[in-house]
Amino acid sequence: MRVSKLVTLVGLAFLAACFVPLIGNAQTATSSLRGVVSDPANAVVSGATVVLSRTETGFSQTTTTDHEGAYQFLQLPPATYTLNVTAAGFAPVKQEGVRLLVNVPSTLNVRVQVQGQSIQVEVSGAAEVVNTQDATLGHAFGTEKIDSLPFEGRDPVSILSLQPGVVFTGSS
C-alpha cells in the first residue's frame, strides 16, 4: 500500500509540475508597442516624450525616443490605449484607439508636424513729453554743463542752436 501511495503522490507532483507553466502563462499574458517618431521630411525625432495611457484604469507609462527616434513599451496589459507624443518645436500628436492584443507585438510609427513658435515681446516705457506749442518745457542747464561740454569757445548761443527746433539766424 505504501508503494501505491508513493506512486500516486509522485504522479500528482509530476502532473502539477507539467501544468504550472501553463497556468503561469495564462496569468501573465502581455503585449508590447514600439515605433519611430519622425518629422515631415522623414528625419527621426530624438528626445520626444511618448506617453501611453488608459483613462479607464488610470494606467500610464512614459518613455523618451532614442537617437534613432525609436520608442517601445514592453509587457503591457492588453487593452485599448491613447498615445500622446510631444517634442520641442513640433505640434503634439494624440492617437486614440491604440488596441493591443494578447501576445501580439504592435508597431505604431508617428509623424509629427512642425509647429511655429510665437514669441511675445512686451516693451514698456514712457515717452518724453514734447511740447510743440511753446518753449515752456525745455532743457534747462546751468554753467556747469556748459563748462563740461567739449565745445570750442563755449558760446551758449551756439550750444543752444544744437537743440531740435532751435534755429540760429546769425549774430546781426
mmCIF file of C-alpha atoms in Angstrom:
data_model
loop_
_atom_site.group_PDB
_atom_site.id
_atom_site.type_symbol
_atom_site.label_atom_id
_atom_site.label_comp_id
_atom_site.label_asym_id
_atom_site.label_seq_id
_atom_site.Cartn_x
_atom_site.Cartn_y
_atom_site.Cartn_z
ATOM 1 C CA MET A 1 0.000 0.000 0.000
ATOM 2 C CA ARG A 2 2.773 2.340 0.832
ATOM 3 C CA VAL A 3 4.265 1.928 -2.603
ATOM 4 C CA SER A 4 0.991 2.710 -4.346
ATOM 5 C CA LYS A 5 0.543 5.886 -2.251
ATOM 6 C CA LEU A 6 4.091 6.906 -3.080
ATOM 7 C CA VAL A 7 3.497 6.304 -6.811
ATOM 8 C CA THR A 8 0.263 8.281 -6.640
ATOM 9 C CA LEU A 9 1.950 11.210 -4.898
ATOM 10 C CA VAL A 10 4.820 11.203 -7.390
ATOM 11 C CA GLY A 11 2.342 11.090 -10.281
ATOM 12 C CA LEU A 12 0.349 14.004 -8.870
ATOM 13 C CA ALA A 13 3.536 16.010 -8.339
ATOM 14 C CA PHE A 14 4.572 15.287 -11.945
ATOM 15 C CA LEU A 15 1.190 16.407 -13.297
ATOM 16 C CA ALA A 16 1.269 19.554 -11.163
ATOM 17 C CA ALA A 17 4.744 20.358 -12.433
ATOM 18 C CA CYS A 18 3.513 19.954 -16.018
ATOM 19 C CA PHE A 19 0.528 22.295 -15.566
ATOM 20 C CA VAL A 20 2.242 25.076 -13.576
ATOM 21 C CA PRO A 21 3.881 26.645 -16.680
ATOM 22 C CA LEU A 22 0.545 26.602 -18.491
ATOM 23 C CA ILE A 23 -1.232 28.302 -15.593
ATOM 24 C CA GLY A 24 1.580 30.822 -15.192
ATOM 25 C CA ASN A 25 1.496 31.774 -18.886
ATOM 26 C CA ALA A 26 -2.233 32.360 -18.805
ATOM 27 C CA GLN A 27 -1.864 34.800 -15.935
ATOM 28 C CA THR A 28 0.983 36.824 -17.463
ATOM 29 C CA ALA A 29 -0.370 37.454 -20.962
ATOM 30 C CA THR A 30 1.037 40.775 -22.132
ATOM 31 C CA SER A 31 1.554 42.809 -25.249
ATOM 32 C CA SER A 32 4.072 45.384 -26.470
ATOM 33 C CA LEU A 33 4.143 48.538 -28.549
ATOM 34 C CA ARG A 34 7.032 50.095 -30.427
ATOM 35 C CA GLY A 35 7.535 52.611 -33.184
ATOM 36 C CA VAL A 36 9.537 55.504 -34.592
ATOM 37 C CA VAL A 37 8.753 59.216 -34.288
ATOM 38 C CA SER A 38 9.670 61.204 -37.412
ATOM 39 C CA ASP A 39 9.076 64.643 -38.902
ATOM 40 C CA PRO A 40 7.528 65.518 -42.305
ATOM 41 C CA ALA A 41 10.936 65.107 -44.014
ATOM 42 C CA ASN A 42 11.247 61.542 -42.600
ATOM 43 C CA ALA A 43 14.022 62.624 -40.252
ATOM 44 C CA VAL A 44 13.845 60.911 -36.871
ATOM 45 C CA VAL A 45 12.936 62.967 -33.813
ATOM 46 C CA SER A 46 15.087 62.058 -30.843
ATOM 47 C CA GLY A 47 14.170 63.144 -27.333
ATOM 48 C CA ALA A 48 10.416 63.159 -27.975
ATOM 49 C CA THR A 49 8.227 62.281 -24.995
ATOM 50 C CA VAL A 50 5.830 59.405 -25.654
ATOM 51 C CA VAL A 51 3.031 58.711 -23.155
ATOM 52 C CA LEU A 52 0.820 55.624 -23.368
ATOM 53 C CA SER A 53 -2.254 55.884 -21.157
ATOM 54 C CA ARG A 54 -5.578 54.274 -20.431
ATOM 55 C CA THR A 55 -8.026 56.657 -18.783
ATOM 56 C CA GLU A 56 -10.448 53.929 -17.655
ATOM 57 C CA THR A 57 -7.894 52.440 -15.252
ATOM 58 C CA GLY A 58 -5.525 55.370 -14.745
ATOM 59 C CA PHE A 59 -2.661 53.385 -16.285
ATOM 60 C CA SER A 60 0.107 55.491 -17.788
ATOM 61 C CA GLN A 61 3.663 54.837 -18.965
ATOM 62 C CA THR A 62 6.121 57.397 -20.303
ATOM 63 C CA THR A 63 9.269 56.965 -22.368
ATOM 64 C CA THR A 64 11.576 59.083 -24.497
ATOM 65 C CA THR A 65 12.678 58.348 -28.052
ATOM 66 C CA ASP A 66 16.310 57.386 -28.510
ATOM 67 C CA HIS A 67 18.828 58.811 -31.009
ATOM 68 C CA GLU A 68 17.124 56.825 -33.779
ATOM 69 C CA GLY A 69 13.677 58.186 -32.892
ATOM 70 C CA ALA A 70 12.539 54.784 -31.598
ATOM 71 C CA TYR A 71 10.345 54.138 -28.576
ATOM 72 C CA GLN A 72 8.980 50.966 -27.024
ATOM 73 C CA PHE A 73 6.663 49.827 -24.275
ATOM 74 C CA LEU A 74 7.108 46.242 -23.087
ATOM 75 C CA GLN A 75 4.866 43.932 -21.023
ATOM 76 C CA LEU A 76 1.671 45.937 -21.336
ATOM 77 C CA PRO A 77 -1.713 44.594 -20.314
ATOM 78 C CA PRO A 78 -3.833 44.034 -23.431
ATOM 79 C CA ALA A 79 -6.303 46.901 -23.790
ATOM 80 C CA THR A 80 -7.154 49.982 -25.851
ATOM 81 C CA TYR A 81 -4.823 52.912 -25.160
ATOM 82 C CA THR A 82 -4.223 56.554 -26.060
ATOM 83 C CA LEU A 83 -0.755 57.545 -27.308
ATOM 84 C CA ASN A 84 0.486 61.136 -26.863
ATOM 85 C CA VAL A 85 3.713 62.364 -28.474
ATOM 86 C CA THR A 86 5.287 65.737 -27.702
ATOM 87 C CA ALA A 87 8.602 67.167 -28.904
ATOM 88 C CA ALA A 88 10.166 70.611 -28.811
ATOM 89 C CA GLY A 89 9.331 72.581 -31.954
ATOM 90 C CA PHE A 90 6.616 70.136 -33.050
ATOM 91 C CA ALA A 91 2.865 70.075 -32.617
ATOM 92 C CA PRO A 92 1.664 67.456 -30.112
ATOM 93 C CA VAL A 93 0.129 64.288 -31.570
ATOM 94 C CA LYS A 94 -2.680 62.337 -29.899
ATOM 95 C CA GLN A 95 -3.525 58.878 -31.243
ATOM 96 C CA GLU A 96 -6.626 57.355 -29.673
ATOM 97 C CA GLY A 97 -7.868 53.791 -30.005
ATOM 98 C CA VAL A 98 -4.470 52.052 -29.986
ATOM 99 C CA ARG A 99 -5.559 48.444 -29.493
ATOM 100 C CA LEU A 100 -3.030 45.975 -28.105
ATOM 101 C CA LEU A 101 -3.855 42.260 -28.252
ATOM 102 C CA VAL A 102 -2.516 39.385 -26.150
ATOM 103 C CA ASN A 103 1.000 38.284 -27.184
ATOM 104 C CA VAL A 104 0.840 40.336 -30.401
ATOM 105 C CA PRO A 105 3.656 42.913 -30.642
ATOM 106 C CA SER A 106 2.362 46.084 -32.292
ATOM 107 C CA THR A 107 4.143 48.844 -34.192
ATOM 108 C CA LEU A 108 2.860 52.404 -34.429
ATOM 109 C CA ASN A 109 5.052 54.941 -36.214
ATOM 110 C CA VAL A 110 4.158 58.563 -35.501
ATOM 111 C CA ARG A 111 4.762 61.565 -37.745
ATOM 112 C CA VAL A 112 4.854 64.955 -36.033
ATOM 113 C CA GLN A 113 4.294 68.277 -37.768
ATOM 114 C CA VAL A 114 6.472 71.350 -37.339
ATOM 115 C CA GLN A 115 4.856 73.968 -35.150
ATOM 116 C CA GLY A 116 5.731 77.630 -35.416
ATOM 117 C CA GLN A 117 6.718 79.251 -32.198
ATOM 118 C CA SER A 118 5.208 82.516 -31.194
ATOM 119 C CA ILE A 119 7.305 84.845 -29.134
ATOM 120 C CA GLN A 120 5.633 87.701 -27.352
ATOM 121 C CA VAL A 121 7.816 90.683 -26.585
ATOM 122 C CA GLU A 122 6.415 93.333 -24.300
ATOM 123 C CA VAL A 123 8.112 96.695 -24.385
ATOM 124 C CA SER A 124 7.203 99.173 -21.732
ATOM 125 C CA GLY A 125 8.459 102.657 -21.101
ATOM 126 C CA ALA A 126 7.393 106.237 -21.010
ATOM 127 C CA ALA A 127 7.972 108.604 -23.885
ATOM 128 C CA GLU A 128 9.245 112.039 -23.072
ATOM 129 C CA VAL A 129 6.674 114.789 -23.211
ATOM 130 C CA VAL A 130 7.284 117.047 -26.184
ATOM 131 C CA ASN A 131 5.737 120.475 -26.201
ATOM 132 C CA THR A 132 5.176 121.584 -29.774
ATOM 133 C CA GLN A 133 3.228 124.733 -28.850
ATOM 134 C CA ASP A 134 5.787 126.835 -26.983
ATOM 135 C CA ALA A 135 9.109 126.555 -25.184
ATOM 136 C CA THR A 136 7.767 126.125 -21.644
ATOM 137 C CA LEU A 137 9.204 122.630 -21.387
ATOM 138 C CA GLY A 138 12.821 122.804 -22.360
ATOM 139 C CA HIS A 139 16.209 121.501 -21.448
ATOM 140 C CA ALA A 140 17.402 123.776 -18.727
ATOM 141 C CA PHE A 141 21.082 123.558 -17.875
ATOM 142 C CA GLY A 142 23.496 125.676 -15.975
ATOM 143 C CA THR A 143 27.080 126.800 -16.400
ATOM 144 C CA GLU A 144 28.439 123.508 -15.037
ATOM 145 C CA LYS A 145 27.032 121.605 -18.003
ATOM 146 C CA ILE A 146 28.253 124.221 -20.465
ATOM 147 C CA ASP A 147 31.749 124.061 -18.954
ATOM 148 C CA SER A 148 31.825 120.267 -19.167
ATOM 149 C CA LEU A 149 30.881 120.166 -22.874
ATOM 150 C CA PRO A 150 33.723 119.634 -25.336
ATOM 151 C CA PHE A 151 32.750 122.678 -27.371
ATOM 152 C CA GLU A 152 35.152 125.237 -28.728
ATOM 153 C CA GLY A 153 34.591 128.733 -27.417
ATOM 154 C CA ARG A 154 31.812 127.676 -25.020
ATOM 155 C CA ASP A 155 29.372 130.053 -26.706
ATOM 156 C CA PRO A 156 25.926 129.444 -25.144
ATOM 157 C CA VAL A 157 24.061 130.648 -28.244
ATOM 158 C CA SER A 158 25.884 128.153 -30.441
ATOM 159 C CA ILE A 159 25.251 125.365 -27.931
ATOM 160 C CA LEU A 160 21.549 126.190 -27.746
ATOM 161 C CA SER A 161 21.298 126.008 -31.515
ATOM 162 C CA LEU A 162 22.176 122.306 -31.306
ATOM 163 C CA GLN A 163 18.786 121.513 -29.778
ATOM 164 C CA PRO A 164 15.947 120.333 -32.001
ATOM 165 C CA GLY A 165 13.640 123.110 -33.098
ATOM 166 C CA VAL A 166 16.208 125.912 -32.482
ATOM 167 C CA VAL A 167 17.416 127.811 -35.495
ATOM 168 C CA PHE A 168 20.414 130.128 -35.330
ATOM 169 C CA THR A 169 19.707 133.187 -37.503
ATOM 170 C CA GLY A 170 23.070 134.830 -37.121
ATOM 171 C CA SER A 171 24.659 137.368 -34.846
ATOM 172 C CA SER A 172 23.307 140.505 -36.552
#
